Short mmCIF file of C-alpha atoms in Angstrom, two decimals:
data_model
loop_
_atom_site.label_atom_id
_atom_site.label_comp_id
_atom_site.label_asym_id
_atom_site.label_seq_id
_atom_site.Cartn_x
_atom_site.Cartn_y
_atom_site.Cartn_z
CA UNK N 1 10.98 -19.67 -5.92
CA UNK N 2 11.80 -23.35 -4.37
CA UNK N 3 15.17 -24.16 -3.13
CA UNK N 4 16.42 -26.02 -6.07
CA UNK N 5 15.77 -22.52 -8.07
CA UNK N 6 17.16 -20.33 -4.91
CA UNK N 7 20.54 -23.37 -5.24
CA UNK N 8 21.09 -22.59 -8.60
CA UNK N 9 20.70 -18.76 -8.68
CA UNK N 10 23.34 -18.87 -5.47
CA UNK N 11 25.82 -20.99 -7.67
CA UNK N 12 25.73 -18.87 -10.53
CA UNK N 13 26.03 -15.34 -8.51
CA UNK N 14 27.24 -16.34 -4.72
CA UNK N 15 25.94 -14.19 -1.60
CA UNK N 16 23.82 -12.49 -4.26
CA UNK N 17 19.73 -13.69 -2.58
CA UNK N 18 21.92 -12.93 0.95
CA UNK N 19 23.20 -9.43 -0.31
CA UNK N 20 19.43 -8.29 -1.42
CA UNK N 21 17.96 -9.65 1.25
CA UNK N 22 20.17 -7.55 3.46
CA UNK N 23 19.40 -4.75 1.31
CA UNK N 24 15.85 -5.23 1.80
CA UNK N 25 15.96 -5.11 5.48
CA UNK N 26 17.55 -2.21 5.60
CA UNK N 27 14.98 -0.42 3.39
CA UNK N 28 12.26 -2.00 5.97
CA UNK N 29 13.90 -0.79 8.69
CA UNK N 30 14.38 2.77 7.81
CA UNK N 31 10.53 2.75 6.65
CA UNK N 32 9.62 1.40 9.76
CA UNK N 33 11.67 3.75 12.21
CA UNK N 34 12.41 7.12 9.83
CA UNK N 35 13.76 9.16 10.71
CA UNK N 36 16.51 6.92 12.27
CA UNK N 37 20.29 7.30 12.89
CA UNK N 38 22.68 4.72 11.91
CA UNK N 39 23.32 3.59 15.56
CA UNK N 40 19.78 2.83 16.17
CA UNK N 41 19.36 1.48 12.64
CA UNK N 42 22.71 -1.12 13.47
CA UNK N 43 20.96 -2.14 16.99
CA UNK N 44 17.73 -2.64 15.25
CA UNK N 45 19.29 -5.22 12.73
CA UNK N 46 21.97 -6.47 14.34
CA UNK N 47 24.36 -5.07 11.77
CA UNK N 48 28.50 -3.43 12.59
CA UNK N 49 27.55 0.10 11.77
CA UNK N 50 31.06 -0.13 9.58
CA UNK N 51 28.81 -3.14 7.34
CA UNK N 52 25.76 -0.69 7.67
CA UNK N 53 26.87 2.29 6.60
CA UNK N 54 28.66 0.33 3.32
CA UNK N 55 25.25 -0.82 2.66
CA UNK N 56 23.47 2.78 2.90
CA UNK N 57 26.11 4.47 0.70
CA UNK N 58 25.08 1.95 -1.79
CA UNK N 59 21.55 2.80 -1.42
CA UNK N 60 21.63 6.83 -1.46
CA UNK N 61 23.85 6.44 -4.38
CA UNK N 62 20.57 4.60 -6.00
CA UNK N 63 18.73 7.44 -5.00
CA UNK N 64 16.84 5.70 -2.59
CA UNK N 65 17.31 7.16 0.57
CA UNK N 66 17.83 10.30 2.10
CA UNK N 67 19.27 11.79 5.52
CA UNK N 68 19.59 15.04 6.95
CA UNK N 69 19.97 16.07 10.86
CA UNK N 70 16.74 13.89 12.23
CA UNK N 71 18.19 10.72 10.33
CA UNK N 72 17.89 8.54 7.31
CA UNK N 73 14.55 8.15 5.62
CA UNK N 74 13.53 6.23 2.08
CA UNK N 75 12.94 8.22 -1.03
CA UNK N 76 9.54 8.53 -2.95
CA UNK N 77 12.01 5.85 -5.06
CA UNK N 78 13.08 3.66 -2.17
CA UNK N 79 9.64 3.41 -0.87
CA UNK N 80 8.47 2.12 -4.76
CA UNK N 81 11.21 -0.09 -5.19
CA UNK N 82 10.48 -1.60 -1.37
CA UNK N 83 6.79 -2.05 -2.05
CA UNK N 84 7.60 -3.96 -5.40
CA UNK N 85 10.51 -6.03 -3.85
CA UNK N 86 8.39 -6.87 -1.16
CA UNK N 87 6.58 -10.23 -2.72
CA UNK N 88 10.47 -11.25 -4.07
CA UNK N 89 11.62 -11.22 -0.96
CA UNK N 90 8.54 -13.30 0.65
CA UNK N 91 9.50 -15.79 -1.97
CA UNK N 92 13.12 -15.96 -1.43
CA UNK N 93 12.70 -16.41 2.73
CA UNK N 94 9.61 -19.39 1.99
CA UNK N 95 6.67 -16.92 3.74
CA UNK N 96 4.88 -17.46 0.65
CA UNK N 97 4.42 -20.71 1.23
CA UNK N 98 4.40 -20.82 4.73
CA UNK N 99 1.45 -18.29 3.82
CA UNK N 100 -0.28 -20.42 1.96
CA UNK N 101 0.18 -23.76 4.07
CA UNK N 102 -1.03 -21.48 6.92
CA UNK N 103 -4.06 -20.53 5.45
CA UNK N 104 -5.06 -23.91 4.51
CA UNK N 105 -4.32 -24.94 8.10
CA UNK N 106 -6.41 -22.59 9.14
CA UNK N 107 -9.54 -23.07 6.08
CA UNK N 108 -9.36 -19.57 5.67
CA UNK N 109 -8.74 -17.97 2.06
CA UNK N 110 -5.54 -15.88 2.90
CA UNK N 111 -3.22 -14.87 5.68
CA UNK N 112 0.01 -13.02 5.94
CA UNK N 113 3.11 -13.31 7.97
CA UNK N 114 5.60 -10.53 9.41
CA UNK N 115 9.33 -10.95 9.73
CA UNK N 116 10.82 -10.60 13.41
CA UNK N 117 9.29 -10.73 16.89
CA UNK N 118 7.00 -9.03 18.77
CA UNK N 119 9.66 -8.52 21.78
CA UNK N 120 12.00 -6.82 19.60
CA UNK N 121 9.96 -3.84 19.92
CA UNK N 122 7.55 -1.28 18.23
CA UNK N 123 8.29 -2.00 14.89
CA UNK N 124 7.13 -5.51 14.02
CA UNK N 125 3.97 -3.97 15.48
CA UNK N 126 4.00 -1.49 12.95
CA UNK N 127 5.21 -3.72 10.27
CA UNK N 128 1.79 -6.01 11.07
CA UNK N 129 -0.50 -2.77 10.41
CA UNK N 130 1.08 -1.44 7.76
CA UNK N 131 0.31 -4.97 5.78
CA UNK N 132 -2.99 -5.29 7.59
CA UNK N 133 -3.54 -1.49 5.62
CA UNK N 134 -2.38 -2.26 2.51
CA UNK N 135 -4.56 -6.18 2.48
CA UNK N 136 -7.52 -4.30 3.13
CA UNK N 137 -6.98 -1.34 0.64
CA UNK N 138 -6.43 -4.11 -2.33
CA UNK N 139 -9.08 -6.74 -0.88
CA UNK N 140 -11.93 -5.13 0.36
CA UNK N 141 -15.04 -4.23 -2.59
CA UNK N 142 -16.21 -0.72 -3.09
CA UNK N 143 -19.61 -0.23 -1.08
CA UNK N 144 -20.63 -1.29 2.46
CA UNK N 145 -18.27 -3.28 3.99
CA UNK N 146 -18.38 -4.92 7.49
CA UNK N 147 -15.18 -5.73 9.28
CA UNK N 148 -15.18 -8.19 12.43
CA UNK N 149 -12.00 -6.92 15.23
CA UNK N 150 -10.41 -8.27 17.71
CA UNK N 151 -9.15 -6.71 20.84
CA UNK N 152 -5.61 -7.32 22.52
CA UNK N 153 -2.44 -5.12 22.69
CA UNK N 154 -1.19 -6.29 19.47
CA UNK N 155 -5.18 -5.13 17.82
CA UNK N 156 -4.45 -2.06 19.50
CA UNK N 157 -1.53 -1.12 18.17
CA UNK N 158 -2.33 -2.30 14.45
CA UNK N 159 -4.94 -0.16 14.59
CA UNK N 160 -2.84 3.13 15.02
CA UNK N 161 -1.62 2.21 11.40
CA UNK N 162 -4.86 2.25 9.17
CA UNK N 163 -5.61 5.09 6.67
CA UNK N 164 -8.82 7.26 6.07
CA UNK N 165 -8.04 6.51 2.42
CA UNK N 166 -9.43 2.77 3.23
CA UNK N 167 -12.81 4.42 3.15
CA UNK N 168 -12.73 5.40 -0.42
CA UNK N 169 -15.67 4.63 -2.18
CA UNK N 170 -16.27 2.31 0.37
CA UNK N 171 -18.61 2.80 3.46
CA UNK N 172 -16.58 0.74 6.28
CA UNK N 173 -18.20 -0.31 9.78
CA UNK N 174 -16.33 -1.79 12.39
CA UNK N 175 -17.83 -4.35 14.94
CA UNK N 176 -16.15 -6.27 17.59
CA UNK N 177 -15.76 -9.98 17.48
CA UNK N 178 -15.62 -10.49 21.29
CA UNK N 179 -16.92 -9.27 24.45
CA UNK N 180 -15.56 -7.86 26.83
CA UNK N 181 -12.30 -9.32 29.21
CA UNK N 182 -10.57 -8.13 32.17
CA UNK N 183 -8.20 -6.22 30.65
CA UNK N 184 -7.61 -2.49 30.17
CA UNK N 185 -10.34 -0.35 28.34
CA UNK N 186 -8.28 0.59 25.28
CA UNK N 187 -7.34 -2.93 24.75
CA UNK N 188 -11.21 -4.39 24.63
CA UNK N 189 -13.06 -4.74 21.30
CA UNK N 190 -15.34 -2.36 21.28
CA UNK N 191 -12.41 0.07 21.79
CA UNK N 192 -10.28 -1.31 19.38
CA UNK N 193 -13.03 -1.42 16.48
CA UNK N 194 -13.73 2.44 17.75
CA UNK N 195 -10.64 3.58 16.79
CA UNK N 196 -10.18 1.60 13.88
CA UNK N 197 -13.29 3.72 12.45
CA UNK N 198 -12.21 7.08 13.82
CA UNK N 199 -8.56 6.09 12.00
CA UNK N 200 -10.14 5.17 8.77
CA UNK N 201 -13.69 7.77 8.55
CA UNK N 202 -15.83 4.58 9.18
CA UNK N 203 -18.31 3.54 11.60
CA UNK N 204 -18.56 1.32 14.47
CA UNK N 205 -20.89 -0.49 16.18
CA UNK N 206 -19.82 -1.41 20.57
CA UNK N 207 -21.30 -5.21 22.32
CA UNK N 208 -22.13 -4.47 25.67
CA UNK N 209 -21.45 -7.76 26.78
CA UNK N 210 -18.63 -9.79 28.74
CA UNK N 211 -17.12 -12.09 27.13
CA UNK N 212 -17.71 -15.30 29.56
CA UNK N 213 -21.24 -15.36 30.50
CA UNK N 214 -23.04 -18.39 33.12
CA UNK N 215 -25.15 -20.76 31.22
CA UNK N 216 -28.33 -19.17 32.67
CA UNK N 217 -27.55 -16.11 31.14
CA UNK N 218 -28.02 -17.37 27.62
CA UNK N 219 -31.22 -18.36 28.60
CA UNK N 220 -33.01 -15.45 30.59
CA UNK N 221 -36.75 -16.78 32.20
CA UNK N 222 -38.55 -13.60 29.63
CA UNK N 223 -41.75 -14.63 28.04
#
């Protein structure tokens, strides 16, 4: 949807795009931190918890969330109607196309961008490895499939949110992309692609290497 389109929808039904994207948010939210009280949920947003709790009454009365003593969580029926609203609301905030323009930027076939920011906390974190999951679920072919990683804090942490169901019908190995850095174990490569198998039944193969290696060392004096 361009802005011309998003103009004209606003001038016909005003605050409506602004009301759903709100909506949508909220849904994200609760998926991301569930179980999760209304006081957390208002800091998380930036919401009144008077404007957030008018929003949730609205949304358990569609059926799509529930609460009990832990907090509020999303319905088998919230989580549906999330996953399918998901690409709408892409449109109506322009990541589509920032997608795309990214992508081509970049001369790679497709990338994908999170809302929010990394020092917010936990849950943009999340967020990134829950759509990292769900790319390689639809994108990946059935058989043998080799997957280059990363390491970093952020690789880390995506990793935590892969499936074993990734690895059905499909034989998945894992191999690191760099060697290794000065940085904490867990956060190398070779640990990162490690527990991206052990998350998802695959394999994975480790580079005993450093990452920054003296010219000489490419070229050892063996004959």
């Amino acid at each position: 949807m361009d802005d011309n389109e998003m103009d004209l929808l606003e001038s016909v039904v005003p605050g409506l795009i602004g009301e759903f994207l709100q909506r949508f948010d909220i849904l994200k939210s609760i998926d991301l931190l569930a179980p999760v009280g209304r006081r957390v949920l208002s800091e998380h947003l930036h919401l009144s918890e008077r404007v957030l709790r008018s929003q949730t009454d609205v949304l358990k009365t569609q059926g799509l969330l529930t609460s009990s003593q832990a907090g509020m969580m999303l319905s088998d029926e919230g989580r549906r109607v999330m996953n399918g609203l998901e690409p709408v609301a892409n449109r109506f905030l322009g990541l589509t196309s920032q997608e795309k323009l990214l992508a081509e930027r970049l001369d790679i076939e497709r990338c994908f961008i999170v809302r929010g920011d990394r020092a917010d906390g936990d849950a943009v974190t999340k967020q990134l490895g829950t759509i990292l999951n769900d790319a390689l679920a639809k994108l990946l072919p059935e058989g043998n499939n080799t997957i280059v990683v990363m390491g970093g804090s952020t690789m880390a942490s995506v990793a935590m949110q892969l499936s074993p169901e990734l690895s059905n019908n499909r034989k998945l190995t894992f191999v690191p992309g760099r060697g290794g850095i000065g940085e904490s174990v867990d956060k190398q490569a070779n640990s990162v692609a490690a527990l991206m198998a052990k998350r998802t039944r695959g394999e994975a193969k480790s580079l005993y290497i450093p990452e920054q290696l003296s010219e000489s060392t490419y070229h050892p004096p063996f004959k």
